[in-house]
Short mmCIF file of C-alpha atoms in Angstrom, two decimals:
data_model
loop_
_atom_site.label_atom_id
_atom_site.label_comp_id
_atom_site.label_asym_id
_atom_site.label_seq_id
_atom_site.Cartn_x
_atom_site.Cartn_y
_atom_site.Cartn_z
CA UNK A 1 138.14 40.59 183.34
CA UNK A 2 135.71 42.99 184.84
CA UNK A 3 132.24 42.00 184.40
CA UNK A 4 128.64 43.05 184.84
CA UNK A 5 125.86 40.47 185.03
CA UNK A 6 122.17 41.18 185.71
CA UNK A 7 119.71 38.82 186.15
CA UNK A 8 116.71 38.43 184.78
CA UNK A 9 117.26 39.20 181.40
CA UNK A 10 113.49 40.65 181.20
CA UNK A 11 110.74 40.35 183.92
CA UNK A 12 106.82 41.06 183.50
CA UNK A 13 105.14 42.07 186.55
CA UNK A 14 101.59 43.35 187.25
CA UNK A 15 101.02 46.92 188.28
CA UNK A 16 101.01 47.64 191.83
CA UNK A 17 103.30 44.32 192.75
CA UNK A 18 107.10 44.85 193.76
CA UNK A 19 109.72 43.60 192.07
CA UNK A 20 113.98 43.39 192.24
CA UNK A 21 116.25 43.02 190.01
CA UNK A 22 119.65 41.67 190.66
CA UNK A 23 123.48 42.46 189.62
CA UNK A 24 126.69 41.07 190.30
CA UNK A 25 129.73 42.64 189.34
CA UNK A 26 134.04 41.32 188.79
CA UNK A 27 135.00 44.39 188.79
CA UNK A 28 138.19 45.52 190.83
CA UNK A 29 138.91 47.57 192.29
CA UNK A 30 135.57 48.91 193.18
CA UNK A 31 134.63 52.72 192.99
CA UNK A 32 130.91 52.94 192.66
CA UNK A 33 127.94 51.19 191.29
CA UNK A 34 124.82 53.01 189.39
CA UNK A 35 121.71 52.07 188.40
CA UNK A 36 119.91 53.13 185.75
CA UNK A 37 116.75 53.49 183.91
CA UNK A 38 116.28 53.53 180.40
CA UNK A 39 113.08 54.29 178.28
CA UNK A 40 112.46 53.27 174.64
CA UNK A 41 114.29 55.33 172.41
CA UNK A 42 115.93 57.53 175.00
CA UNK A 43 118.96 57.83 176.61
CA UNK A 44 119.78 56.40 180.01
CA UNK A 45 118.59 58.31 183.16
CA UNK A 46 120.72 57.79 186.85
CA UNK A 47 118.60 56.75 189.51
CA UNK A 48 121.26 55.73 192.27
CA UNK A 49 124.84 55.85 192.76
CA UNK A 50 126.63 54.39 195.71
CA UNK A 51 130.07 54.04 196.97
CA UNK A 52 132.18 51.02 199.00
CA UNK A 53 130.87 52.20 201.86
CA UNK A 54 127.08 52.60 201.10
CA UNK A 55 124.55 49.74 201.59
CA UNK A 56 121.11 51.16 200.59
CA UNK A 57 120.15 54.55 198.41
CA UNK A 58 116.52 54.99 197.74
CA UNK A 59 115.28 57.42 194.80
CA UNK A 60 111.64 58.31 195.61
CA UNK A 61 110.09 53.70 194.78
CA UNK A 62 113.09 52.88 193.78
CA UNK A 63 115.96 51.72 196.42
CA UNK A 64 119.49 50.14 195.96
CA UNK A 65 121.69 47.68 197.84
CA UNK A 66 124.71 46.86 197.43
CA UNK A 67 127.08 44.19 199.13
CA UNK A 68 130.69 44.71 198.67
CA UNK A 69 131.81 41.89 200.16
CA UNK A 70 130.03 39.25 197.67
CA UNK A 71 129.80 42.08 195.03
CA UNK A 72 126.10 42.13 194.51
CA UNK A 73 123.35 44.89 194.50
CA UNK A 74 119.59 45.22 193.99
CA UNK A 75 117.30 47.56 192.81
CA UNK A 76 114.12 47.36 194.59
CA UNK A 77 111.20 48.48 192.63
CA UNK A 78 107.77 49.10 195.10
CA UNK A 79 104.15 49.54 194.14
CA UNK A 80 105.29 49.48 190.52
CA UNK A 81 103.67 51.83 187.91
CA UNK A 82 102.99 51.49 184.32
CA UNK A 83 105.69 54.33 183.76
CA UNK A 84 108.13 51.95 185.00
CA UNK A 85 107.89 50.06 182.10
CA UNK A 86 112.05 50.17 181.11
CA UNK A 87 115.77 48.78 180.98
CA UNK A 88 117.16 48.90 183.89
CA UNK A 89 120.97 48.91 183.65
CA UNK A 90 123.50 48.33 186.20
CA UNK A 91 127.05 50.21 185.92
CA UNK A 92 129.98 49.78 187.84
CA UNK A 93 133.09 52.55 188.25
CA UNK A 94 136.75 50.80 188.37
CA UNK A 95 138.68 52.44 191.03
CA UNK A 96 141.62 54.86 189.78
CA UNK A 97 140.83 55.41 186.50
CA UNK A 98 137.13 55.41 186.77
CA UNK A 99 136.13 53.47 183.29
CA UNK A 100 132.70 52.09 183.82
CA UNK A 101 131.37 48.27 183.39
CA UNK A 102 127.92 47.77 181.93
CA UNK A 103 125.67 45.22 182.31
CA UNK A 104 123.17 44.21 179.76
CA UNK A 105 120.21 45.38 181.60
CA UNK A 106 116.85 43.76 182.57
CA UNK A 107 114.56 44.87 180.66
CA UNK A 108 110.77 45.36 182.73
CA UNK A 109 107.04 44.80 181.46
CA UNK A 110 104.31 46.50 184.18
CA UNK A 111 101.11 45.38 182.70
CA UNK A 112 97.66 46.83 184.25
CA UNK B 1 118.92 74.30 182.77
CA UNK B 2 119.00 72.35 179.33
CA UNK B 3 120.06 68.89 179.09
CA UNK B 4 122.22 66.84 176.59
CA UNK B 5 121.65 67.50 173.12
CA UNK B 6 122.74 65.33 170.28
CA UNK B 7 122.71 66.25 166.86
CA UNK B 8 121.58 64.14 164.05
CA UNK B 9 118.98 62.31 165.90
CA UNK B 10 118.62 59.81 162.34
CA UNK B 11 121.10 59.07 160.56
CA UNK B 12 121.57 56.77 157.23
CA UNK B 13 124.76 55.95 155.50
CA UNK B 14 125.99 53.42 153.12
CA UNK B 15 129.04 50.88 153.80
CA UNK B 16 132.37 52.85 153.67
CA UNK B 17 130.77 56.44 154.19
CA UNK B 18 132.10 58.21 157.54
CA UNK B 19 129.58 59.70 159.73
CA UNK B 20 130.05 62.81 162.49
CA UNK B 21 127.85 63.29 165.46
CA UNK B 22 127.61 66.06 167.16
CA UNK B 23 127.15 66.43 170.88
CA UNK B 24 126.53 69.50 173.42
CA UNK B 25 126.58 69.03 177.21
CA UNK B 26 124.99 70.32 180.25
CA UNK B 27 126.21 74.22 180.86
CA UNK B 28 129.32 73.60 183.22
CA UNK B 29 129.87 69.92 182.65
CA UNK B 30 133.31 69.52 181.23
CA UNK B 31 133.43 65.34 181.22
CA UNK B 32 131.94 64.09 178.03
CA UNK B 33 131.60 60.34 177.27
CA UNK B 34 130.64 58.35 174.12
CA UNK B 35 128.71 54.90 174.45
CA UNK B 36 127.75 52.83 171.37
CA UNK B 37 124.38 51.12 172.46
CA UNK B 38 122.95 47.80 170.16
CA UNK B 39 120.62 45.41 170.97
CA UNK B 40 123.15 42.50 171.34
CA UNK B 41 125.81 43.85 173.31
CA UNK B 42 124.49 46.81 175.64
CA UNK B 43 125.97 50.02 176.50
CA UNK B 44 129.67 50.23 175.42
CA UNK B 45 132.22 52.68 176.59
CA UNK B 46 133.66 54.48 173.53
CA UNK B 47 135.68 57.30 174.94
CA UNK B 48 135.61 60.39 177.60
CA UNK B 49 136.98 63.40 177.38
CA UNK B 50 137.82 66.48 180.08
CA UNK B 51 138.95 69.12 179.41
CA UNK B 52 139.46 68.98 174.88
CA UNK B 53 141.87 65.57 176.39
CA UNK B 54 140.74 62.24 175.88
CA UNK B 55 140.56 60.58 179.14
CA UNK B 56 139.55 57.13 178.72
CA UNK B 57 139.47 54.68 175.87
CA UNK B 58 137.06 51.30 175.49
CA UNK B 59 137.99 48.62 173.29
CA UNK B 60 136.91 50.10 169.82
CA UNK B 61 138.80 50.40 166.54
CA UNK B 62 141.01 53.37 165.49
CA UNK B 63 138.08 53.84 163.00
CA UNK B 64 136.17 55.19 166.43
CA UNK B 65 137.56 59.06 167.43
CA UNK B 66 136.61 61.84 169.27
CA UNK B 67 137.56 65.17 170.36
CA UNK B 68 136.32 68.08 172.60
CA UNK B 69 136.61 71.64 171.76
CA UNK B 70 137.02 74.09 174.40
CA UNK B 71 133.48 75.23 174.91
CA UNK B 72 133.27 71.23 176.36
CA UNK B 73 131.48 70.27 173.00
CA UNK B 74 132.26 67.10 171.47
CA UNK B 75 132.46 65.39 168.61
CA UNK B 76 132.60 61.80 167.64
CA UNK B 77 133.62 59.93 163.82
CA UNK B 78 133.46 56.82 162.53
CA UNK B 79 135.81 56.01 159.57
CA UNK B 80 135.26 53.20 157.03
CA UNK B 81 131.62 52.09 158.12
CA UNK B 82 130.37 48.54 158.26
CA UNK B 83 126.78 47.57 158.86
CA UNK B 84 128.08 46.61 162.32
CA UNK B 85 128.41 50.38 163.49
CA UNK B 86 124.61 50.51 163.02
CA UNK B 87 123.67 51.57 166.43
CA UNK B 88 122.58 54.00 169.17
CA UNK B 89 125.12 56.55 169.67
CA UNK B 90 125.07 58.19 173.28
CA UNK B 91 126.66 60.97 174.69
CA UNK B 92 126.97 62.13 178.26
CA UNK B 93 128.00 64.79 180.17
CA UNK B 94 128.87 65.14 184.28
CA UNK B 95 130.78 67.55 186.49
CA UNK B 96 132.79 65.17 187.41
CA UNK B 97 136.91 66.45 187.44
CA UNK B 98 139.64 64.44 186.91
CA UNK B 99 142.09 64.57 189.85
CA UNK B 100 139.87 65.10 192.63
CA UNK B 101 138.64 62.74 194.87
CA UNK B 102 134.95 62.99 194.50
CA UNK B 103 134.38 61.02 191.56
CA UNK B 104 130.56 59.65 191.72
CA UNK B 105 129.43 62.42 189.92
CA UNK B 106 126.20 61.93 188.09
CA UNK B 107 126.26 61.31 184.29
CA UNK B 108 123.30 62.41 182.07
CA UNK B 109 122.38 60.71 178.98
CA UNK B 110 121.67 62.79 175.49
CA UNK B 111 118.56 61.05 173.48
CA UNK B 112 121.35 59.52 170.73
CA UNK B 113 121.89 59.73 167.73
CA UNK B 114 120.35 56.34 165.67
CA UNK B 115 122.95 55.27 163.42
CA UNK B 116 121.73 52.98 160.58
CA UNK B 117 124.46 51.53 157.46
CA UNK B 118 123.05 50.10 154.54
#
């Protein structure tokens, strides 16, 4: 069964201090993995997508790994703002017919 | 360029009442998905459609359909609804095409449509 899992569920960090957030995916065969950000009351907003053969993307603080082999990424969040206060939701792409996994997000405090 | 729209924002219904949102992609974008977004269970994959043809299905109820008119608009109705279906409703849009090989496109998120059944 094709699975997302992120990890922590929710993390509170103080402003200016990094932070990552992990996922691990089941699903197979692989197409692509996204990450995105979601505020309060709005929809989801992409801020990486990478293929098999990508290991990092960055997005302006943000930047993405991702590990085929063991099927894990990260999303690497530096010098963190108050405005990065969000859910931050993994998604993976199955191969062929392209239906996408979701995980159930982490959702992250920034406190001044 | 404008973005995703979604029409109701609110919504309230009553148990058994069907509900139709409303949703208007990106100028050019053709794919359209559906997600159904609650506190418990996350983002879940409704349906996407390309093209007015339903593409992909998640693991809904028949009381859960869609359809795309040719101007790449798309519609989405729940039948029969139980205070389950109370939820965010999200729809996106993305050039992506069916058939090529590209398929990474980026998707972009309307603001939803908040369900709520008494």
């Amino acid at each position: 069964k094709n699975q997302v899992e992120q990890s922590p569920q929710s993390l509170i960090i103080l402003e200016g201090k990094n932070c990552t957030l992990q996922c691990n995916y089941t699903v197979s065969p692989f197409s692509n993995l996204r990450w995105y950000k979601q505020d309060t009351g709005r929809g989801p907003v992409s801020l990486t997508i990478m293929t098999f053969s990508e290991n990092t993307k960055s997005n302006g603080r943000y930047t993405a790994t991702l590990d085929a082999d063991t099927k894990q990424s990260s999303l690497h969040i530096t010098a963190s703002q108050l405005s990065d206060s969000a859910s931050y939701i993994c998604v993976v792409s199955n191969f062929g017919n392209e239906k996408l996994t979701f995980g159930t997000g982490t959702r992250l405090t920034i406190i001044p | 360029k404008a973005g995703v729209t979604q029409t109701p924002r609110y919504l309230i219904k009553t148990r058994g009442q069907q509900v139709t949102l409303s949703c208007s992609p990106i100028s050019g974008h053709r794919s359209v998905s559906w997600y159904q977004q609650t506190p418990g269970q996350g983002l879940q994959f409704l349906f996407e459609y390309f093209s007015e043809t339903q593409r992909n299905k998640g693991n809904f109820p028949g009381r859960f359909s869609g359809r795309q008119f040719s101007n790449s608009r798309s519609e989405m109705n729940v039948s029969t609804l139980e205070l389950g279906d109370s939820a965010l409703y999200l729809c996106a849009s993305s050039s992506k095409s069916f058939g090529l090989a590209k398929s990474e496109e980026t998707q972009y998120f309307g603001p939803g449509t908040r369900l709520l059944v008494l």
